[in-house]
Amino acid sequence: MPDDTQDSTQAMRVPNPVRVPDDTGDSTQAMRVPEPRQNLVPLLVPLVIGGLIAVGLGLYGRVHTPTGYAVGLAGFSGALAMKAWLTTGAFVLVLVQLLSALVMWGRIELDVPWIGTLHRWSGRVAFLLTLPVAFHCLYALGTQFDAPRVMVHSLLGCFFYGVFVAKMLALPKRGLPGWTLPVLGGLTFTALTGLWLTSSFWFFIAIGVKL
């Protein structure tokens, strides 16, 4: 899932365990570790800002008159091909994000010293690849609800940037629940997967694999 400049492989500090006598009177003492306090208040600002961005993009796409064209990138046969391949590149890099995150969280046991760097830079490049696509969608096409696939694609695009901003803003905050980043990262991954399925995958199936 796209990440920013902060390494998410920070060590978790656990308070010193407190020894309490066993109820049985046995000399063996039970170990009780106080649970760290979790505060959801700092999460409100990232969620509100992310929500406003998602809604703002959707409103702009509706009120803006589509131009039918936008600045394209050289090397592609057309705007649809550009969108399909750039979104595919971003999707592949997000898969790298997912695997590297699983390594950093200990779900996959691999001794890779540079995994944090790979995670950060794959996220940065993936996000940059989505920008020309988003610009073309909003400026040239707008937010459209006339067909189920296009409607889902439009809504997922707005949601993707909203949840991405929320994740980036929540990343440097302390005291948040441990599920915060995995959930926001998972939602970002899910949104981009949906965008790829409703755009690139559709393009490759309906039109063909071509530049």
Tab-separated table of C-alpha atoms in Angstrom, residues 3 5 13 24 30 63 65 74 76 107 124-125 139 203-204 206:
chain	number	residue	atom	x	y	z
A	3	ASP	CA	3.673	4.718	2.033
A	5	THR	CA	8.892	8.864	3.970
A	13	ARG	CA	7.810	-0.891	23.133
A	24	THR	CA	-3.364	-20.678	44.403
A	30	ALA	CA	1.668	-14.958	36.933
A	63	VAL	CA	-19.696	20.033	-11.876
A	65	THR	CA	-17.617	20.113	-17.922
A	74	ALA	CA	4.263	10.027	-25.372
A	76	PHE	CA	0.942	5.406	-26.043
A	107	ARG	CA	3.842	-12.284	8.571
A	124	ARG	CA	5.882	6.694	-3.969
A	125	VAL	CA	6.265	5.541	-7.564
A	139	TYR	CA	-10.445	16.788	-16.540
A	203	PHE	CA	-9.355	-2.464	-21.500
A	204	PHE	CA	-7.164	-5.535	-22.041
A	206	ALA	CA	-12.458	-5.546	-24.472
